[in-house]
Amino acid sequence: MTEPGGRRRGTTSTTTRERSVRGARDAAERAADALSELIRHRVEGVSAVRRSEDDGWIVDVDVLEVARIPDTTSLLATYEVELDAAGDLLQYRRVARYRRGAQDR
């Protein structure tokens, strides 16, 4: 199907500009989606989004690693996810693990 302006939707020949991240919200969504596919844990939220030195994004994604009853004793983790300028996953690593009911350090 052709959109106004002659662009076709659904083609695989997208340019980097069309695929590029359109802001912090888009970076957060892409990072959370990519991480959840790799580690198979439920994403709880995003706690930080910032630009990297090479125009990519660094996103802190919080995930539920171990669900427990009561919920306040569940184990969560924060993963630092790095995306390039196009929104593709470059790397990730776990930077913290904590109980849901724990206060910040």
PDB file of N, CA and C in Angstrom:
ATOM      1  N   MET A   1       0.842  -1.168   0.000  1.00  0.00           N
ATOM      2  CA  MET A   1       0.000   0.000   0.000  1.00  0.00           C
ATOM      3  C   MET A   1       0.893   1.238   0.000  1.00  0.00           C
ATOM      4  N   THR A   2       0.527   2.229  -0.773  1.00  0.00           N
ATOM      5  CA  THR A   2       1.313   3.455  -0.860  1.00  0.00           C
ATOM      6  C   THR A   2       0.686   4.541  -0.011  1.00  0.00           C
ATOM      7  N   GLU A   3       1.515   5.199   0.780  1.00  0.00           N
ATOM      8  CA  GLU A   3       1.066   6.310   1.613  1.00  0.00           C
ATOM      9  C   GLU A   3       1.187   7.599   0.827  1.00  0.00           C
ATOM     10  N   PRO A   4       0.539   8.668   1.284  1.00  0.00           N
ATOM     11  CA  PRO A   4       0.710   9.958   0.623  1.00  0.00           C
ATOM     12  C   PRO A   4       2.189  10.318   0.561  1.00  0.00           C
ATOM     13  N   GLY A   5       2.598  10.862  -0.567  1.00  0.00           N
ATOM     14  CA  GLY A   5       4.011  11.205  -0.728  1.00  0.00           C
ATOM     15  C   GLY A   5       4.780  10.101  -1.433  1.00  0.00           C
ATOM     16  N   GLY A   6       4.115   9.007  -1.800  1.00  0.00           N
ATOM     17  CA  GLY A   6       4.746   7.955  -2.569  1.00  0.00           C
ATOM     18  C   GLY A   6       5.487   6.899  -1.780  1.00  0.00           C
ATOM     19  N   ARG A   7       5.502   6.960  -0.452  1.00  0.00           N
ATOM     20  CA  ARG A   7       6.185   5.933   0.337  1.00  0.00           C
ATOM     21  C   ARG A   7       5.300   4.707   0.467  1.00  0.00           C
ATOM     22  N   ARG A   8       5.930   3.546   0.465  1.00  0.00           N
ATOM     23  CA  ARG A   8       5.184   2.305   0.617  1.00  0.00           C
ATOM     24  C   ARG A   8       5.308   1.807   2.037  1.00  0.00           C
ATOM     25  N   ARG A   9       4.190   1.381   2.627  1.00  0.00           N
ATOM     26  CA  ARG A   9       4.211   0.804   3.969  1.00  0.00           C
ATOM     27  C   ARG A   9       4.559  -0.666   3.872  1.00  0.00           C
ATOM     28  N   GLY A  10       5.235  -1.168   4.915  1.00  0.00           N
ATOM     29  CA  GLY A  10       5.469  -2.600   5.027  1.00  0.00           C
ATOM     30  C   GLY A  10       6.607  -3.131   4.193  1.00  0.00           C
ATOM     31  N   THR A  11       7.374  -2.301   3.537  1.00  0.00           N
ATOM     32  CA  THR A  11       8.505  -2.802   2.772  1.00  0.00           C
ATOM     33  C   THR A  11       9.711  -2.950   3.679  1.00  0.00           C
ATOM     34  N   THR A  12      10.620  -3.805   3.277  1.00  0.00           N
ATOM     35  CA  THR A  12      11.811  -4.043   4.094  1.00  0.00           C
ATOM     36  C   THR A  12      12.926  -3.062   3.778  1.00  0.00           C
ATOM     37  N   SER A  13      12.748  -2.207   2.795  1.00  0.00           N
ATOM     38  CA  SER A  13      13.801  -1.273   2.411  1.00  0.00           C
ATOM     39  C   SER A  13      13.639   0.066   3.122  1.00  0.00           C
ATOM     40  N   THR A  14      13.650   0.024   4.445  1.00  0.00           N
ATOM     41  CA  THR A  14      13.550   1.260   5.218  1.00  0.00           C
ATOM     42  C   THR A  14      14.930   1.859   5.383  1.00  0.00           C
ATOM     43  N   THR A  15      14.997   3.160   5.366  1.00  0.00           N
ATOM     44  CA  THR A  15      16.275   3.824   5.555  1.00  0.00           C
ATOM     45  C   THR A  15      16.537   3.997   7.034  1.00  0.00           C
ATOM     46  N   THR A  16      17.777   4.336   7.365  1.00  0.00           N
ATOM     47  CA  THR A  16      18.123   4.554   8.770  1.00  0.00           C
ATOM     48  C   THR A  16      17.292   5.689   9.348  1.00  0.00           C
ATOM     49  N   ARG A  17      17.033   6.715   8.559  1.00  0.00           N
ATOM     50  CA  ARG A  17      16.251   7.836   9.062  1.00  0.00           C
ATOM     51  C   ARG A  17      14.835   7.401   9.443  1.00  0.00           C
ATOM     52  N   GLU A  18      14.220   6.551   8.630  1.00  0.00           N
ATOM     53  CA  GLU A  18      12.874   6.076   8.923  1.00  0.00           C
ATOM     54  C   GLU A  18      12.864   5.159  10.136  1.00  0.00           C
ATOM     55  N   ARG A  19      13.951   4.441  10.376  1.00  0.00           N
ATOM     56  CA  ARG A  19      14.020   3.504  11.484  1.00  0.00           C
ATOM     57  C   ARG A  19      14.540   4.147  12.755  1.00  0.00           C
ATOM     58  N   SER A  20      15.093   5.353  12.659  1.00  0.00           N
ATOM     59  CA  SER A  20      15.736   5.955  13.814  1.00  0.00           C
ATOM     60  C   SER A  20      14.760   6.172  14.963  1.00  0.00           C
ATOM     61  N   VAL A  21      15.311   6.203  16.154  1.00  0.00           N
ATOM     62  CA  VAL A  21      14.522   6.400  17.363  1.00  0.00           C
ATOM     63  C   VAL A  21      13.992   7.828  17.369  1.00  0.00           C
ATOM     64  N   ARG A  22      12.714   7.977  17.688  1.00  0.00           N
ATOM     65  CA  ARG A  22      12.064   9.287  17.628  1.00  0.00           C
ATOM     66  C   ARG A  22      11.918   9.938  18.990  1.00  0.00           C
ATOM     67  N   GLY A  23      12.837   9.718  19.869  1.00  0.00           N
ATOM     68  CA  GLY A  23      12.797  10.346  21.177  1.00  0.00           C
ATOM     69  C   GLY A  23      12.917   9.342  22.304  1.00  0.00           C
ATOM     70  N   ALA A  24      12.882   9.868  23.527  1.00  0.00           N
ATOM     71  CA  ALA A  24      13.081   9.045  24.720  1.00  0.00           C
ATOM     72  C   ALA A  24      12.002   7.980  24.870  1.00  0.00           C
ATOM     73  N   ARG A  25      10.747   8.327  24.603  1.00  0.00           N
ATOM     74  CA  ARG A  25       9.662   7.346  24.743  1.00  0.00           C
ATOM     75  C   ARG A  25       9.857   6.169  23.789  1.00  0.00           C
ATOM     76  N   ASP A  26      10.215   6.454  22.542  1.00  0.00           N
ATOM     77  CA  ASP A  26      10.452   5.403  21.559  1.00  0.00           C
ATOM     78  C   ASP A  26      11.641   4.544  21.971  1.00  0.00           C
ATOM     79  N   ALA A  27      12.714   5.180  22.467  1.00  0.00           N
ATOM     80  CA  ALA A  27      13.886   4.433  22.933  1.00  0.00           C
ATOM     81  C   ALA A  27      13.512   3.513  24.088  1.00  0.00           C
ATOM     82  N   ALA A  28      12.707   4.004  25.022  1.00  0.00           N
ATOM     83  CA  ALA A  28      12.280   3.199  26.172  1.00  0.00           C
ATOM     84  C   ALA A  28      11.484   1.983  25.717  1.00  0.00           C
ATOM     85  N   GLU A  29      10.550   2.185  24.793  1.00  0.00           N
ATOM     86  CA  GLU A  29       9.729   1.072  24.296  1.00  0.00           C
ATOM     87  C   GLU A  29      10.574   0.035  23.573  1.00  0.00           C
ATOM     88  N   ARG A  30      11.475   0.491  22.727  1.00  0.00           N
ATOM     89  CA  ARG A  30      12.328  -0.451  21.980  1.00  0.00           C
ATOM     90  C   ARG A  30      13.246  -1.235  22.911  1.00  0.00           C
ATOM     91  N   ALA A  31      13.823  -0.566  23.893  1.00  0.00           N
ATOM     92  CA  ALA A  31      14.724  -1.245  24.833  1.00  0.00           C
ATOM     93  C   ALA A  31      13.971  -2.281  25.658  1.00  0.00           C
ATOM     94  N   ALA A  32      12.796  -1.917  26.157  1.00  0.00           N
ATOM     95  CA  ALA A  32      11.999  -2.850  26.961  1.00  0.00           C
ATOM     96  C   ALA A  32      11.585  -4.060  26.130  1.00  0.00           C
ATOM     97  N   ASP A  33      11.151  -3.832  24.898  1.00  0.00           N
ATOM     98  CA  ASP A  33      10.745  -4.943  24.024  1.00  0.00           C
ATOM     99  C   ASP A  33      11.915  -5.870  23.720  1.00  0.00           C
ATOM    100  N   ALA A  34      13.065  -5.291  23.369  1.00  0.00           N
ATOM    101  CA  ALA A  34      14.234  -6.104  23.026  1.00  0.00           C
ATOM    102  C   ALA A  34      14.704  -6.921  24.218  1.00  0.00           C
ATOM    103  N   LEU A  35      14.733  -6.304  25.396  1.00  0.00           N
ATOM    104  CA  LEU A  35      15.197  -7.009  26.590  1.00  0.00           C
ATOM    105  C   LEU A  35      14.247  -8.139  26.965  1.00  0.00           C
ATOM    106  N   SER A  36      12.955  -7.891  26.934  1.00  0.00           N
ATOM    107  CA  SER A  36      11.996  -8.925  27.340  1.00  0.00           C
ATOM    108  C   SER A  36      12.044 -10.132  26.411  1.00  0.00           C
ATOM    109  N   GLU A  37      12.368  -9.929  25.139  1.00  0.00           N
ATOM    110  CA  GLU A  37      12.513 -11.051  24.215  1.00  0.00           C
ATOM    111  C   GLU A  37      13.731 -11.900  24.546  1.00  0.00           C
ATOM    112  N   LEU A  38      14.785 -11.261  25.051  1.00  0.00           N
ATOM    113  CA  LEU A  38      16.017 -11.995  25.329  1.00  0.00           C
ATOM    114  C   LEU A  38      16.014 -12.701  26.675  1.00  0.00           C
ATOM    115  N   ILE A  39      15.517 -12.043  27.703  1.00  0.00           N
ATOM    116  CA  ILE A  39      15.632 -12.627  29.038  1.00  0.00           C
ATOM    117  C   ILE A  39      14.347 -13.270  29.535  1.00  0.00           C
ATOM    118  N   ARG A  40      13.253 -13.073  28.850  1.00  0.00           N
ATOM    119  CA  ARG A  40      11.962 -13.715  29.165  1.00  0.00           C
ATOM    120  C   ARG A  40      11.429 -13.407  30.561  1.00  0.00           C
ATOM    121  N   HIS A  41      11.736 -12.206  31.062  1.00  0.00           N
ATOM    122  CA  HIS A  41      11.166 -11.744  32.324  1.00  0.00           C
ATOM    123  C   HIS A  41      10.175 -10.626  32.019  1.00  0.00           C
ATOM    124  N   ARG A  42       9.202 -10.463  32.890  1.00  0.00           N
ATOM    125  CA  ARG A  42       8.191  -9.424  32.697  1.00  0.00           C
ATOM    126  C   ARG A  42       8.780  -8.052  32.996  1.00  0.00           C
ATOM    127  N   VAL A  43       8.617  -7.137  32.072  1.00  0.00           N
ATOM    128  CA  VAL A  43       9.093  -5.768  32.260  1.00  0.00           C
ATOM    129  C   VAL A  43       8.134  -5.049  33.204  1.00  0.00           C
ATOM    130  N   GLU A  44       8.693  -4.423  34.233  1.00  0.00           N
ATOM    131  CA  GLU A  44       7.914  -3.653  35.198  1.00  0.00           C
ATOM    132  C   GLU A  44       7.859  -2.179  34.819  1.00  0.00           C
ATOM    133  N   GLY A  45       8.889  -1.698  34.153  1.00  0.00           N
ATOM    134  CA  GLY A  45       8.917  -0.299  33.763  1.00  0.00           C
ATOM    135  C   GLY A  45      10.306   0.142  33.362  1.00  0.00           C
ATOM    136  N   VAL A  46      10.401   1.404  33.018  1.00  0.00           N
ATOM    137  CA  VAL A  46      11.673   2.015  32.649  1.00  0.00           C
ATOM    138  C   VAL A  46      11.966   3.090  33.676  1.00  0.00           C
ATOM    139  N   SER A  47      13.157   3.064  34.255  1.00  0.00           N
ATOM    140  CA  SER A  47      13.478   4.026  35.306  1.00  0.00           C
ATOM    141  C   SER A  47      14.415   5.139  34.839  1.00  0.00           C
ATOM    142  N   ALA A  48      15.020   5.011  33.654  1.00  0.00           N
ATOM    143  CA  ALA A  48      15.879   6.079  33.147  1.00  0.00           C
ATOM    144  C   ALA A  48      16.086   5.914  31.648  1.00  0.00           C
ATOM    145  N   VAL A  49      16.191   7.050  30.955  1.00  0.00           N
ATOM    146  CA  VAL A  49      16.513   7.085  29.526  1.00  0.00           C
ATOM    147  C   VAL A  49      17.478   8.249  29.324  1.00  0.00           C
ATOM    148  N   ARG A  50      18.583   7.977  28.632  1.00  0.00           N
ATOM    149  CA  ARG A  50      19.535   9.044  28.362  1.00  0.00           C
ATOM    150  C   ARG A  50      20.242   8.769  27.038  1.00  0.00           C
ATOM    151  N   ARG A  51      20.770   9.823  26.439  1.00  0.00           N
ATOM    152  CA  ARG A  51      21.513   9.686  25.184  1.00  0.00           C
ATOM    153  C   ARG A  51      22.906   9.160  25.477  1.00  0.00           C
ATOM    154  N   SER A  52      23.423   8.330  24.588  1.00  0.00           N
ATOM    155  CA  SER A  52      24.805   7.868  24.716  1.00  0.00           C
ATOM    156  C   SER A  52      25.713   8.817  23.942  1.00  0.00           C
ATOM    157  N   GLU A  53      27.002   8.641  24.070  1.00  0.00           N
ATOM    158  CA  GLU A  53      27.959   9.531  23.418  1.00  0.00           C
ATOM    159  C   GLU A  53      27.920   9.442  21.895  1.00  0.00           C
ATOM    160  N   ASP A  54      27.460   8.304  21.355  1.00  0.00           N
ATOM    161  CA  ASP A  54      27.445   8.110  19.902  1.00  0.00           C
ATOM    162  C   ASP A  54      26.048   8.257  19.302  1.00  0.00           C
ATOM    163  N   ASP A  55      25.208   9.096  19.908  1.00  0.00           N
ATOM    164  CA  ASP A  55      23.846   9.392  19.438  1.00  0.00           C
ATOM    165  C   ASP A  55      22.881   8.221  19.581  1.00  0.00           C
ATOM    166  N   GLY A  56      23.269   7.204  20.318  1.00  0.00           N
ATOM    167  CA  GLY A  56      22.359   6.118  20.634  1.00  0.00           C
ATOM    168  C   GLY A  56      21.634   6.428  21.932  1.00  0.00           C
ATOM    169  N   TRP A  57      21.147   5.395  22.591  1.00  0.00           N
ATOM    170  CA  TRP A  57      20.377   5.559  23.825  1.00  0.00           C
ATOM    171  C   TRP A  57      20.823   4.539  24.857  1.00  0.00           C
ATOM    172  N   ILE A  58      20.787   4.930  26.130  1.00  0.00           N
ATOM    173  CA  ILE A  58      21.010   4.022  27.247  1.00  0.00           C
ATOM    174  C   ILE A  58      19.752   4.076  28.094  1.00  0.00           C
ATOM    175  N   VAL A  59      19.141   2.907  28.299  1.00  0.00           N
ATOM    176  CA  VAL A  59      17.844   2.823  28.974  1.00  0.00           C
ATOM    177  C   VAL A  59      17.957   1.855  30.142  1.00  0.00           C
ATOM    178  N   ASP A  60      17.499   2.270  31.320  1.00  0.00           N
ATOM    179  CA  ASP A  60      17.434   1.385  32.483  1.00  0.00           C
ATOM    180  C   ASP A  60      16.036   0.783  32.541  1.00  0.00           C
ATOM    181  N   VAL A  61      15.980  -0.545  32.392  1.00  0.00           N
ATOM    182  CA  VAL A  61      14.713  -1.269  32.357  1.00  0.00           C
ATOM    183  C   VAL A  61      14.599  -2.125  33.610  1.00  0.00           C
ATOM    184  N   ASP A  62      13.484  -1.996  34.319  1.00  0.00           N
ATOM    185  CA  ASP A  62      13.242  -2.779  35.530  1.00  0.00           C
ATOM    186  C   ASP A  62      12.371  -3.980  35.181  1.00  0.00           C
ATOM    187  N   VAL A  63      12.798  -5.171  35.625  1.00  0.00           N
ATOM    188  CA  VAL A  63      12.075  -6.398  35.324  1.00  0.00           C
ATOM    189  C   VAL A  63      11.824  -7.209  36.596  1.00  0.00           C
ATOM    190  N   LEU A  64      10.785  -7.998  36.567  1.00  0.00           N
ATOM    191  CA  LEU A  64      10.471  -8.920  37.659  1.00  0.00           C
ATOM    192  C   LEU A  64      11.226 -10.216  37.396  1.00  0.00           C
ATOM    193  N   GLU A  65      12.188 -10.538  38.252  1.00  0.00           N
ATOM    194  CA  GLU A  65      12.977 -11.758  38.056  1.00  0.00           C
ATOM    195  C   GLU A  65      12.401 -12.944  38.807  1.00  0.00           C
ATOM    196  N   VAL A  66      11.931 -12.730  40.036  1.00  0.00           N
ATOM    197  CA  VAL A  66      11.364 -13.818  40.835  1.00  0.00           C
ATOM    198  C   VAL A  66      10.104 -13.298  41.523  1.00  0.00           C
ATOM    199  N   ALA A  67       8.959 -13.840  41.129  1.00  0.00           N
ATOM    200  CA  ALA A  67       7.696 -13.440  41.762  1.00  0.00           C
ATOM    201  C   ALA A  67       7.515 -14.235  43.054  1.00  0.00           C
ATOM    202  N   ARG A  68       7.155 -13.535  44.125  1.00  0.00           N
ATOM    203  CA  ARG A  68       6.948 -14.182  45.426  1.00  0.00           C
ATOM    204  C   ARG A  68       5.671 -13.665  46.063  1.00  0.00           C
ATOM    205  N   ILE A  69       5.201 -14.400  47.049  1.00  0.00           N
ATOM    206  CA  ILE A  69       4.045 -13.983  47.842  1.00  0.00           C
ATOM    207  C   ILE A  69       4.542 -13.791  49.267  1.00  0.00           C
ATOM    208  N   PRO A  70       4.339 -12.639  49.877  1.00  0.00           N
ATOM    209  CA  PRO A  70       3.658 -11.458  49.335  1.00  0.00           C
ATOM    210  C   PRO A  70       4.512 -10.769  48.276  1.00  0.00           C
ATOM    211  N   ASP A  71       3.852  -9.970  47.457  1.00  0.00           N
ATOM    212  CA  ASP A  71       4.481  -9.307  46.323  1.00  0.00           C
ATOM    213  C   ASP A  71       5.650  -8.407  46.736  1.00  0.00           C
ATOM    214  N   THR A  72       5.602  -7.889  47.937  1.00  0.00           N
ATOM    215  CA  THR A  72       6.678  -6.989  48.390  1.00  0.00           C
ATOM    216  C   THR A  72       8.011  -7.701  48.570  1.00  0.00           C
ATOM    217  N   THR A  73       8.010  -9.033  48.559  1.00  0.00           N
ATOM    218  CA  THR A  73       9.260  -9.782  48.671  1.00  0.00           C
ATOM    219  C   THR A  73       9.771 -10.284  47.317  1.00  0.00           C
ATOM    220  N   SER A  74       9.074  -9.951  46.232  1.00  0.00           N
ATOM    221  CA  SER A  74       9.518 -10.342  44.891  1.00  0.00           C
ATOM    222  C   SER A  74      10.865  -9.707  44.578  1.00  0.00           C
ATOM    223  N   LEU A  75      11.654 -10.401  43.752  1.00  0.00           N
ATOM    224  CA  LEU A  75      12.955  -9.886  43.346  1.00  0.00           C
ATOM    225  C   LEU A  75      12.853  -9.227  41.981  1.00  0.00           C
ATOM    226  N   LEU A  76      13.329  -7.982  41.923  1.00  0.00           N
ATOM    227  CA  LEU A  76      13.366  -7.236  40.682  1.00  0.00           C
ATOM    228  C   LEU A  76      14.807  -6.945  40.325  1.00  0.00           C
ATOM    229  N   ALA A  77      15.039  -6.557  39.087  1.00  0.00           N
ATOM    230  CA  ALA A  77      16.381  -6.200  38.645  1.00  0.00           C
ATOM    231  C   ALA A  77      16.282  -5.027  37.685  1.00  0.00           C
ATOM    232  N   THR A  78      17.348  -4.254  37.667  1.00  0.00           N
ATOM    233  CA  THR A  78      17.478  -3.169  36.698  1.00  0.00           C
ATOM    234  C   THR A  78      18.556  -3.557  35.700  1.00  0.00           C
ATOM    235  N   TYR A  79      18.199  -3.494  34.424  1.00  0.00           N
ATOM    236  CA  TYR A  79      19.124  -3.783  33.343  1.00  0.00           C
ATOM    237  C   TYR A  79      19.427  -2.503  32.587  1.00  0.00           C
ATOM    238  N   GLU A  80      20.693  -2.295  32.277  1.00  0.00           N
ATOM    239  CA  GLU A  80      21.093  -1.174  31.441  1.00  0.00           C
ATOM    240  C   GLU A  80      21.150  -1.685  30.002  1.00  0.00           C
ATOM    241  N   VAL A  81      20.331  -1.091  29.146  1.00  0.00           N
ATOM    242  CA  VAL A  81      20.216  -1.521  27.757  1.00  0.00           C
ATOM    243  C   VAL A  81      20.748  -0.410  26.869  1.00  0.00           C
ATOM    244  N   GLU A  82      21.656  -0.753  25.965  1.00  0.00           N
ATOM    245  CA  GLU A  82      22.202   0.243  25.045  1.00  0.00           C
ATOM    246  C   GLU A  82      21.690  -0.010  23.633  1.00  0.00           C
ATOM    247  N   LEU A  83      21.135   1.037  23.033  1.00  0.00           N
ATOM    248  CA  LEU A  83      20.629   0.991  21.659  1.00  0.00           C
ATOM    249  C   LEU A  83      21.476   1.905  20.788  1.00  0.00           C
ATOM    250  N   ASP A  84      21.612   1.557  19.506  1.00  0.00           N
ATOM    251  CA  ASP A  84      22.271   2.483  18.592  1.00  0.00           C
ATOM    252  C   ASP A  84      21.257   3.534  18.133  1.00  0.00           C
ATOM    253  N   ALA A  85      21.676   4.454  17.275  1.00  0.00           N
ATOM    254  CA  ALA A  85      20.810   5.551  16.834  1.00  0.00           C
ATOM    255  C   ALA A  85      19.578   5.046  16.091  1.00  0.00           C
ATOM    256  N   ALA A  86      19.671   3.864  15.477  1.00  0.00           N
ATOM    257  CA  ALA A  86      18.541   3.282  14.756  1.00  0.00           C
ATOM    258  C   ALA A  86      17.587   2.529  15.686  1.00  0.00           C
ATOM    259  N   GLY A  87      17.971   2.365  16.948  1.00  0.00           N
ATOM    260  CA  GLY A  87      17.117   1.660  17.899  1.00  0.00           C
ATOM    261  C   GLY A  87      17.403   0.182  18.016  1.00  0.00           C
ATOM    262  N   ASP A  88      18.489  -0.274  17.422  1.00  0.00           N
ATOM    263  CA  ASP A  88      18.864  -1.689  17.508  1.00  0.00           C
ATOM    264  C   ASP A  88      19.669  -1.939  18.780  1.00  0.00           C
ATOM    265  N   LEU A  89      19.450  -3.084  19.402  1.00  0.00           N
ATOM    266  CA  LEU A  89      20.129  -3.462  20.636  1.00  0.00           C
ATOM    267  C   LEU A  89      21.614  -3.689  20.377  1.00  0.00           C
ATOM    268  N   LEU A  90      22.450  -3.017  21.150  1.00  0.00           N
ATOM    269  CA  LEU A  90      23.895  -3.223  21.074  1.00  0.00           C
ATOM    270  C   LEU A  90      24.366  -4.134  22.196  1.00  0.00           C
ATOM    271  N   GLN A  91      23.898  -3.857  23.419  1.00  0.00           N
ATOM    272  CA  GLN A  91      24.293  -4.662  24.575  1.00  0.00           C
ATOM    273  C   GLN A  91      23.341  -4.395  25.730  1.00  0.00           C
ATOM    274  N   TYR A  92      23.381  -5.308  26.699  1.00  0.00           N
ATOM    275  CA  TYR A  92      22.640  -5.102  27.935  1.00  0.00           C
ATOM    276  C   TYR A  92      23.395  -5.775  29.065  1.00  0.00           C
ATOM    277  N   ARG A  93      23.122  -5.310  30.295  1.00  0.00           N
ATOM    278  CA  ARG A  93      23.722  -5.940  31.469  1.00  0.00           C
ATOM    279  C   ARG A  93      22.875  -5.617  32.686  1.00  0.00           C
ATOM    280  N   ARG A  94      22.853  -6.551  33.630  1.00  0.00           N
ATOM    281  CA  ARG A  94      22.131  -6.306  34.876  1.00  0.00           C
ATOM    282  C   ARG A  94      23.008  -5.451  35.773  1.00  0.00           C
ATOM    283  N   VAL A  95      22.459  -4.355  36.273  1.00  0.00           N
ATOM    284  CA  VAL A  95      23.239  -3.443  37.107  1.00  0.00           C
ATOM    285  C   VAL A  95      22.782  -3.440  38.558  1.00  0.00           C
ATOM    286  N   ALA A  96      21.606  -3.989  38.841  1.00  0.00           N
ATOM    287  CA  ALA A  96      21.118  -4.035  40.226  1.00  0.00           C
ATOM    288  C   ALA A  96      20.070  -5.125  40.357  1.00  0.00           C
ATOM    289  N   ARG A  97      19.976  -5.669  41.586  1.00  0.00           N
ATOM    290  CA  ARG A  97      18.928  -6.642  41.926  1.00  0.00           C
ATOM    291  C   ARG A  97      18.446  -6.291  43.324  1.00  0.00           C
ATOM    292  N   TYR A  98      17.124  -6.280  43.527  1.00  0.00           N
ATOM    293  CA  TYR A  98      16.578  -5.794  44.796  1.00  0.00           C
ATOM    294  C   TYR A  98      15.191  -6.364  45.048  1.00  0.00           C
ATOM    295  N   ARG A  99      14.771  -6.330  46.325  1.00  0.00           N
ATOM    296  CA  ARG A  99      13.412  -6.718  46.696  1.00  0.00           C
ATOM    297  C   ARG A  99      12.465  -5.576  46.371  1.00  0.00           C
ATOM    298  N   ARG A 100      11.267  -5.893  45.940  1.00  0.00           N
ATOM    299  CA  ARG A 100      10.286  -4.870  45.591  1.00  0.00           C
ATOM    300  C   ARG A 100      10.045  -3.908  46.733  1.00  0.00           C
ATOM    301  N   GLY A 101       9.973  -4.395  47.949  1.00  0.00           N
ATOM    302  CA  GLY A 101       9.679  -3.547  49.102  1.00  0.00           C
ATOM    303  C   GLY A 101      10.873  -2.801  49.652  1.00  0.00           C
ATOM    304  N   ALA A 102      12.061  -2.990  49.078  1.00  0.00           N
ATOM    305  CA  ALA A 102      13.270  -2.326  49.593  1.00  0.00           C
ATOM    306  C   ALA A 102      13.303  -0.861  49.201  1.00  0.00           C
ATOM    307  N   GLN A 103      13.829  -0.048  50.095  1.00  0.00           N
ATOM    308  CA  GLN A 103      13.998   1.371  49.805  1.00  0.00           C
ATOM    309  C   GLN A 103      15.266   1.573  48.990  1.00  0.00           C
ATOM    310  N   ASP A 104      15.337   2.711  48.303  1.00  0.00           N
ATOM    311  CA  ASP A 104      16.564   3.045  47.555  1.00  0.00           C
ATOM    312  C   ASP A 104      17.729   3.153  48.524  1.00  0.00           C
ATOM    313  N   ARG A 105      18.902   2.860  47.997  1.00  0.00           N
ATOM    314  CA  ARG A 105      20.118   2.932  48.807  1.00  0.00           C
ATOM    315  C   ARG A 105      20.534   4.333  49.074  1.00  0.00           C
TER     316      ARG A 105
END
